[in-house]
PDB file of C-alpha atoms in Angstrom:
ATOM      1  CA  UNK D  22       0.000   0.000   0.000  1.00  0.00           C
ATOM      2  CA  UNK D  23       1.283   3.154  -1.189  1.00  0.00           C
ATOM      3  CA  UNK D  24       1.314   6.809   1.483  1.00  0.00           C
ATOM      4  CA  UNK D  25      -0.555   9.357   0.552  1.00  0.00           C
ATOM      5  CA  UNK D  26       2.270  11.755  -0.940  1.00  0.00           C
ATOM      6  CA  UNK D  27       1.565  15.509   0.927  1.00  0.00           C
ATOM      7  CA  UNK D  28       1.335  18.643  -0.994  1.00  0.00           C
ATOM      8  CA  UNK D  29       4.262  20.089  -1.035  1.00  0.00           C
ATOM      9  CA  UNK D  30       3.995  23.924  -0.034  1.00  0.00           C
ATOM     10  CA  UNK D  31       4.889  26.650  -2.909  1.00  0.00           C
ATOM     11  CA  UNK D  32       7.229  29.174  -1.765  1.00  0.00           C
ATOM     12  CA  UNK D  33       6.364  32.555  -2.420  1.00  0.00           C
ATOM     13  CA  UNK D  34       8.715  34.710  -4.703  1.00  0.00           C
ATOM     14  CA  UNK D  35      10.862  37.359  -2.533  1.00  0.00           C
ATOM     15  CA  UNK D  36       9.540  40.204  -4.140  1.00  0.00           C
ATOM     16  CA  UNK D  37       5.798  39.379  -3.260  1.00  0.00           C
ATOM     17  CA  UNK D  38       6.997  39.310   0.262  1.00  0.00           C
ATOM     18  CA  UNK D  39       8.956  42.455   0.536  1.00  0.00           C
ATOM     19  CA  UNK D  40       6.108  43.782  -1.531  1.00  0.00           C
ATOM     20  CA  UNK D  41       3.565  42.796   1.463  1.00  0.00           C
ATOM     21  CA  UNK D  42       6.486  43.902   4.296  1.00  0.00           C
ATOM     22  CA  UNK D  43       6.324  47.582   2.262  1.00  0.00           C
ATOM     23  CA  UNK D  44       2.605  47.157   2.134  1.00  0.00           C
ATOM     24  CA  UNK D  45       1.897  46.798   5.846  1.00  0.00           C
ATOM     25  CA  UNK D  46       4.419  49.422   6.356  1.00  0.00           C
ATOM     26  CA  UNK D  47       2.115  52.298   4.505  1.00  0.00           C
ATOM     27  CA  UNK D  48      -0.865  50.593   5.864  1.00  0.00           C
ATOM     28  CA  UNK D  49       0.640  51.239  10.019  1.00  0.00           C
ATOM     29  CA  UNK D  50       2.010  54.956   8.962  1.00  0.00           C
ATOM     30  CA  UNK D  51      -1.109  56.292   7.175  1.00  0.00           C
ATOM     31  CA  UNK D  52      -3.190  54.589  10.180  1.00  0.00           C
ATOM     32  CA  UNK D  53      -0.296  56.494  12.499  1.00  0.00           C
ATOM     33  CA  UNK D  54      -0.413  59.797  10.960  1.00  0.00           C
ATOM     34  CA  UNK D  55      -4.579  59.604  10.854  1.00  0.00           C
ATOM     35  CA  UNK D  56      -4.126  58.745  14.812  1.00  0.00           C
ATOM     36  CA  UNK D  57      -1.501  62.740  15.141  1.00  0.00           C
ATOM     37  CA  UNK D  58      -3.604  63.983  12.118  1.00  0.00           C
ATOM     38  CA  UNK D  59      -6.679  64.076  14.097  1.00  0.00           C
ATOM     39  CA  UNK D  60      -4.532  65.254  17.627  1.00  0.00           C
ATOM     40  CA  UNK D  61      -3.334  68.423  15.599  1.00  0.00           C
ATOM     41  CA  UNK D  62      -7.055  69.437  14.311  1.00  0.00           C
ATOM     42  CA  UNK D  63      -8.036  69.181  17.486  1.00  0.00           C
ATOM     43  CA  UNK D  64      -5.453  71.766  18.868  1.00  0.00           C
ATOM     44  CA  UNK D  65      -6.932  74.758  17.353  1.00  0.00           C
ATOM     45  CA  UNK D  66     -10.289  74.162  19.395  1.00  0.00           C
ATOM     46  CA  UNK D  67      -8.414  73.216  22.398  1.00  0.00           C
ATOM     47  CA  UNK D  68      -6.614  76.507  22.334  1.00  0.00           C
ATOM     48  CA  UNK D  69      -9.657  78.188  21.296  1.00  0.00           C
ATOM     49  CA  UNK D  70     -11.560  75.988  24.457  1.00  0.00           C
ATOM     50  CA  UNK D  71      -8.432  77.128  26.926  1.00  0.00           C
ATOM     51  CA  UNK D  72      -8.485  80.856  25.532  1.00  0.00           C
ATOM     52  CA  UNK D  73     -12.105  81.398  26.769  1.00  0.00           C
ATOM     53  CA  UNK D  74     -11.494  80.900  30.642  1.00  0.00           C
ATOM     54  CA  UNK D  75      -8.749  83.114  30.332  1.00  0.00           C
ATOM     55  CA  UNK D  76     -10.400  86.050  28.563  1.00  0.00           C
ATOM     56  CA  UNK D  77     -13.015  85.348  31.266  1.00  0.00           C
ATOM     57  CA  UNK D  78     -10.501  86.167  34.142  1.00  0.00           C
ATOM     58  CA  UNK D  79      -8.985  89.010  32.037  1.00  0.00           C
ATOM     59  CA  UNK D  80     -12.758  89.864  31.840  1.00  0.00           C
ATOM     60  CA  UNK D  81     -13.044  89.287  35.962  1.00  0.00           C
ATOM     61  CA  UNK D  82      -9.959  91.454  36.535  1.00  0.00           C
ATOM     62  CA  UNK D  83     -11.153  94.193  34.658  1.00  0.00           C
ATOM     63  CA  UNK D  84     -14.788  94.367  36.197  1.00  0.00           C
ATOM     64  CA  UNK D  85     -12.924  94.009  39.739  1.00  0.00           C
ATOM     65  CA  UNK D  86     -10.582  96.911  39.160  1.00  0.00           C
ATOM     66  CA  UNK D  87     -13.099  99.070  37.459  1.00  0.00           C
ATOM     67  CA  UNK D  88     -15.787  98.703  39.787  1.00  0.00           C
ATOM     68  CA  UNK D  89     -17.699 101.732  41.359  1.00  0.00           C
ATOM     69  CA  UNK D  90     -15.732 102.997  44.592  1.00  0.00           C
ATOM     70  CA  UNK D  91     -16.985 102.364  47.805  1.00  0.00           C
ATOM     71  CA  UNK D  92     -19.699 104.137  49.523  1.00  0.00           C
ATOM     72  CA  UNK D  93     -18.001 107.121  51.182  1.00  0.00           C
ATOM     73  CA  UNK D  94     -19.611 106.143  54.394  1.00  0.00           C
ATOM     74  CA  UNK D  95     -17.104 102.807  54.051  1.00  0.00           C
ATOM     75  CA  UNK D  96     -13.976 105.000  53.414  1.00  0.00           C
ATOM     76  CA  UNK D  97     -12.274 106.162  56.415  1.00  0.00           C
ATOM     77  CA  UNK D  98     -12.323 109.860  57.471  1.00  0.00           C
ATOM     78  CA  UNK D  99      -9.049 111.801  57.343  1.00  0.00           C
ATOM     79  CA  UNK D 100      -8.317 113.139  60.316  1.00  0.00           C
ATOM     80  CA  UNK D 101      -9.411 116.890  60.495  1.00  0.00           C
ATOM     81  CA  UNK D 102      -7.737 119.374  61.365  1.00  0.00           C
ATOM     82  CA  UNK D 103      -7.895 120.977  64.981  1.00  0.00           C
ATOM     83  CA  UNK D 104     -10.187 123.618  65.324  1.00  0.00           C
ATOM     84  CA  UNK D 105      -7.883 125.836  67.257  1.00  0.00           C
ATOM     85  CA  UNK D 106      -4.397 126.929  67.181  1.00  0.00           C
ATOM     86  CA  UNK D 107      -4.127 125.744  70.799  1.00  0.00           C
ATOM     87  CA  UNK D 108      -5.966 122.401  69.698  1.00  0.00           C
ATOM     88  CA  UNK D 109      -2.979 121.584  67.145  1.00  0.00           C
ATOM     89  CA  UNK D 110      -0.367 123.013  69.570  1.00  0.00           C
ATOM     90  CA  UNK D 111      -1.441 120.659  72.002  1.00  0.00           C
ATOM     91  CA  UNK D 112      -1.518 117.343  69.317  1.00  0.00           C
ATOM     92  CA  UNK D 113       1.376 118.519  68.068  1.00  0.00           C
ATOM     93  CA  UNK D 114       4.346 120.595  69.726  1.00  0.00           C
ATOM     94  CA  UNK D 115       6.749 119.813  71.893  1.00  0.00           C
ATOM     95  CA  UNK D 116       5.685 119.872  75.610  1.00  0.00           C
ATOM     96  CA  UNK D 117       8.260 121.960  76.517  1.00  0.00           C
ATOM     97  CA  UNK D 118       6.659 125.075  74.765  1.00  0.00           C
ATOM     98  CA  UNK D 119       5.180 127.415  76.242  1.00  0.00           C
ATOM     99  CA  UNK D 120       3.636 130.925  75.722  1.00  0.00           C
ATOM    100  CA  UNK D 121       6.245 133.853  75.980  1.00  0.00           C
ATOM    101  CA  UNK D 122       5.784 136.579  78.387  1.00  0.00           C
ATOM    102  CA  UNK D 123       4.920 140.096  76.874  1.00  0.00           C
ATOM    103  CA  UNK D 124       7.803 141.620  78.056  1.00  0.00           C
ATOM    104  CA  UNK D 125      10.398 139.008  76.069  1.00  0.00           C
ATOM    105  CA  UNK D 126       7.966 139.481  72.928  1.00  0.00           C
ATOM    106  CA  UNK D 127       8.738 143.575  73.422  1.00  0.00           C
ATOM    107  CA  UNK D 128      12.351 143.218  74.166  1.00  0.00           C
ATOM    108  CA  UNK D 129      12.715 140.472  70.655  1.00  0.00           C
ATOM    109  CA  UNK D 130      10.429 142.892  68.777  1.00  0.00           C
ATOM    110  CA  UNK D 131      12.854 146.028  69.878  1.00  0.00           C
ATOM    111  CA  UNK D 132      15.309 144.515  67.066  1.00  0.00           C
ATOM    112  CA  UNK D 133      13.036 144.421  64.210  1.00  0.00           C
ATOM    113  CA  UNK D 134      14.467 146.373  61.113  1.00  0.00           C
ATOM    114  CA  UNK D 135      11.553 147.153  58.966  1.00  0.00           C
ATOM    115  CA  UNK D 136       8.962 149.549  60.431  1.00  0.00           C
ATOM    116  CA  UNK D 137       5.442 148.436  61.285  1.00  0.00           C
ATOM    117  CA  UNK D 138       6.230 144.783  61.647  1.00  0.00           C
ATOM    118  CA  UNK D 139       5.501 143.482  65.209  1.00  0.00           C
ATOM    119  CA  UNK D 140       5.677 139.210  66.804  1.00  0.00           C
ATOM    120  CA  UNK D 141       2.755 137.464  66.968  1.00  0.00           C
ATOM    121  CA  UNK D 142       2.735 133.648  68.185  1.00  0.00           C
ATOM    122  CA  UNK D 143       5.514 133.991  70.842  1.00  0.00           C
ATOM    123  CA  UNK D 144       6.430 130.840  72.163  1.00  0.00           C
ATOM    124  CA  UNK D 145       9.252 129.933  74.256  1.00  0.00           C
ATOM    125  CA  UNK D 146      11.067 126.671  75.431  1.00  0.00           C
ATOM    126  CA  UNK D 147      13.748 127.296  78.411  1.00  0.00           C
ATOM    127  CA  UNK D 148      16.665 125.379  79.259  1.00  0.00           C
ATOM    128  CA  UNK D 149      18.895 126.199  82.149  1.00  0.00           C
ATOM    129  CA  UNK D 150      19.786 130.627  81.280  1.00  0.00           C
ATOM    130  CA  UNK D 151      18.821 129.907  77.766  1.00  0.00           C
ATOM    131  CA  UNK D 152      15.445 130.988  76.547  1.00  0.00           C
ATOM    132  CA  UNK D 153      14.370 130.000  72.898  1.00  0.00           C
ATOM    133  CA  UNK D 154      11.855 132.315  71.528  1.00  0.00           C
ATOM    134  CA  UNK D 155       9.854 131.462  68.706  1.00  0.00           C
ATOM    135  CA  UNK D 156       7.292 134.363  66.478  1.00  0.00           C
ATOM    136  CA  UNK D 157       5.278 134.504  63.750  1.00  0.00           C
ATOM    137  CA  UNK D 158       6.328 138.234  62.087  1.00  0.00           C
ATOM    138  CA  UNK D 159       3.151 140.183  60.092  1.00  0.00           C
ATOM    139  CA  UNK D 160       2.798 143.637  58.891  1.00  0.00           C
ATOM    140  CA  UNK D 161       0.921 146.159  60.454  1.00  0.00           C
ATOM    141  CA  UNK D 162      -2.097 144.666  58.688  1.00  0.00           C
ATOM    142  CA  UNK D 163      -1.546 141.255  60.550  1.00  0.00           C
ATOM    143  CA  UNK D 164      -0.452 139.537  57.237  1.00  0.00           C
ATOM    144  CA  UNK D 165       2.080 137.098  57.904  1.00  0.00           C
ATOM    145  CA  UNK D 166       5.919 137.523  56.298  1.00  0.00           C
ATOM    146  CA  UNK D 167       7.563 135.263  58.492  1.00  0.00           C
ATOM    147  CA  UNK D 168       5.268 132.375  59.770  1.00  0.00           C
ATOM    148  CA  UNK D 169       8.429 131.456  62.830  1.00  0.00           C
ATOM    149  CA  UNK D 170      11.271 132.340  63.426  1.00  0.00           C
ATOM    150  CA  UNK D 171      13.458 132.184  66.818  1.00  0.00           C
ATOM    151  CA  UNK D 172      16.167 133.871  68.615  1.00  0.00           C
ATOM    152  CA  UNK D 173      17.758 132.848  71.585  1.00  0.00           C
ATOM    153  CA  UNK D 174      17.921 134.947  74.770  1.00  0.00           C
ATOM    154  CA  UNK D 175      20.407 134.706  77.862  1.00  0.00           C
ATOM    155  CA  UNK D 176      20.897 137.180  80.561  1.00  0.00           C
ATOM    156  CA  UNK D 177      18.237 139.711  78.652  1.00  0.00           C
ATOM    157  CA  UNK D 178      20.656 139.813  75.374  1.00  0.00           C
ATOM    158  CA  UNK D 179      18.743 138.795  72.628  1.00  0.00           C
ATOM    159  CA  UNK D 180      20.551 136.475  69.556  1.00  0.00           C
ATOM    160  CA  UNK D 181      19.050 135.510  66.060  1.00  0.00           C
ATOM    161  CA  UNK D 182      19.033 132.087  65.510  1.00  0.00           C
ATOM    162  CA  UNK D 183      16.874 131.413  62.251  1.00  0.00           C
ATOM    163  CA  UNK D 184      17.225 133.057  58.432  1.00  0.00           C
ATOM    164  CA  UNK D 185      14.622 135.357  59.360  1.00  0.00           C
ATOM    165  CA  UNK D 186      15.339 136.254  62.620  1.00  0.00           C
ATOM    166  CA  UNK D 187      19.319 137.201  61.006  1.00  0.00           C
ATOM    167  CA  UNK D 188      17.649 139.039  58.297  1.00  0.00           C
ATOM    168  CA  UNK D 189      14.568 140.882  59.842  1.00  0.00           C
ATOM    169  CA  UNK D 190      16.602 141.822  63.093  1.00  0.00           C
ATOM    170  CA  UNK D 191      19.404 144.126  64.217  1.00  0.00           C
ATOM    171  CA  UNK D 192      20.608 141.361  66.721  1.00  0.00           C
ATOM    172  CA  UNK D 193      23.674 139.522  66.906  1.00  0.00           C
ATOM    173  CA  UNK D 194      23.523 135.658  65.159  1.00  0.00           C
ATOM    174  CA  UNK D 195      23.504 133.153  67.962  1.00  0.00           C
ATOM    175  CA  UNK D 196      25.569 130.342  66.838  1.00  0.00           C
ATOM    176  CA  UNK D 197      28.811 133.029  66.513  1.00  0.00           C
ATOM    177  CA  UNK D 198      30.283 133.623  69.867  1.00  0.00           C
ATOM    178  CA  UNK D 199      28.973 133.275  72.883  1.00  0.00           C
ATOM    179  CA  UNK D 200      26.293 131.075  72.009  1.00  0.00           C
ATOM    180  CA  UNK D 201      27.634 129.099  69.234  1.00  0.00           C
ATOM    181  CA  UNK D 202      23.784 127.706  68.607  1.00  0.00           C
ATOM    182  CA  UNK D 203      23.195 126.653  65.331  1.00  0.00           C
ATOM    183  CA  UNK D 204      20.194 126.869  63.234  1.00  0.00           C
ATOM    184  CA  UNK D 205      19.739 123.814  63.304  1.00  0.00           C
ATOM    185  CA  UNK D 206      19.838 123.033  67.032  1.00  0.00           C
ATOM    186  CA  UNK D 207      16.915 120.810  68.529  1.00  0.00           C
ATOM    187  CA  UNK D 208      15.717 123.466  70.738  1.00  0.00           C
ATOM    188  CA  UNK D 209      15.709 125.926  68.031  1.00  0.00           C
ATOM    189  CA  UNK D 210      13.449 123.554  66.077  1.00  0.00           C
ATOM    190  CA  UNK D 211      11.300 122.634  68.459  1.00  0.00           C
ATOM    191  CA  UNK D 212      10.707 126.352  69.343  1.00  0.00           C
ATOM    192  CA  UNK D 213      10.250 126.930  65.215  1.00  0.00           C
ATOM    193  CA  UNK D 214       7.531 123.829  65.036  1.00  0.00           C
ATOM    194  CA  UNK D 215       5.733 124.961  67.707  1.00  0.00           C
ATOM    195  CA  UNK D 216       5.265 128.200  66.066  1.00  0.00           C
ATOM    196  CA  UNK D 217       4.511 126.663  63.174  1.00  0.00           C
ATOM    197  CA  UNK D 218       1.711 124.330  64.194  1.00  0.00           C
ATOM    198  CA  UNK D 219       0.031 127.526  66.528  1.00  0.00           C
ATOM    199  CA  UNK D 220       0.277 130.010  63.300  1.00  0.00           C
ATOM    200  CA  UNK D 221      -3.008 129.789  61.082  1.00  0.00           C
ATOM    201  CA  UNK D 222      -2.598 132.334  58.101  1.00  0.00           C
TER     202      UNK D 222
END
């Protein structure tokens, strides 16, 4: 008895298979570049998607820092000024000032160069023999050309301390000799701000 003789298998020619290897190669990129095709349409809406919240915000922002002010009743008051010259002295000044005697406001006012201008204000601090006067200097229609000025005073001899004082008096400066007080001493400016905060014109 004879065996069944099997079919032997053709081969198929090389070019048939590189032709089907080049085949399923287009086939994976075209299905590959459909897959990133379709990502990169989609970016233009997703932009266009994330835009919107932001111009929303933008949108917010705007609204917020545009918006009507506050009620005034909400805002806080400034603080108003005192009422009276002794009312800002008080909040003010230095503690050590006090108001000058007429007699010292005569004997600083003696020195005055120009005619018809007289002290006003006078305000003194004192400090051992020392005796920092401070003024306000008007016209004789009480308009104010100096609003303070100071000169010190020791043993009843008067010295100008400030620019005015130098300029709109006939007495010695005080920081030459004896004195040597500057301008700028502490006294002398807490003499001047004290005038300063009392003067209202």
């Amino acid at each position: 008895m004879t065996e069944p003789i099997e079919p032997t298998k053709k081969k198929r020619p090389k070019w048939q298979l590189i032709l089907g290897a080049v085949v399923a190669v287009l086939v994976a990129l075209i299905a590959i570049g459909a897959i990133f095709g379709e990502d990169k349409k989609d970016e233009p809406a997703k932009a266009v998607a994330s835009a919107a919240p932001s111009s929303t915000t933008t949108a917010a922002a705007t609204t917020t820092t545009t918006a009507a002010p506050a009620p005034s009743s909400t805002i806080p008051p400034t603080t108003p000024k005192p009422s009276t010259p002794a009312a800002a002295a008080a909040k003010t000044s230095d503690p050590r000032c006090a108001p000058a005697s007429d007699e010292l406001t005569f004997l600083v006012s003696s020195g005055l160069s120009t005619d018809g201008y007289e002290l006003t204000n006078g305000t003194v601090i004192k400090d051992g023999d020392l005796t920092f006067y401070g003024a306000t200097t008007v016209d004789g229609t009480g308009k104010v050309k100096n609003r303070s000025d100071v000169w010190v005073v020791k043993d009843n001899l008067v010295y100008a301390s400030s620019g005015g004082a130098r300029n709109g008096t006939i007495w010695t400066k005080a920081s030459d000799a004896p004195l040597k007080i500057s301008a700028g001493d502490a006294r002398v400016q807490a003499v001047d701000q004290c005038v300063v905060n009392i003067t209202t014109n």
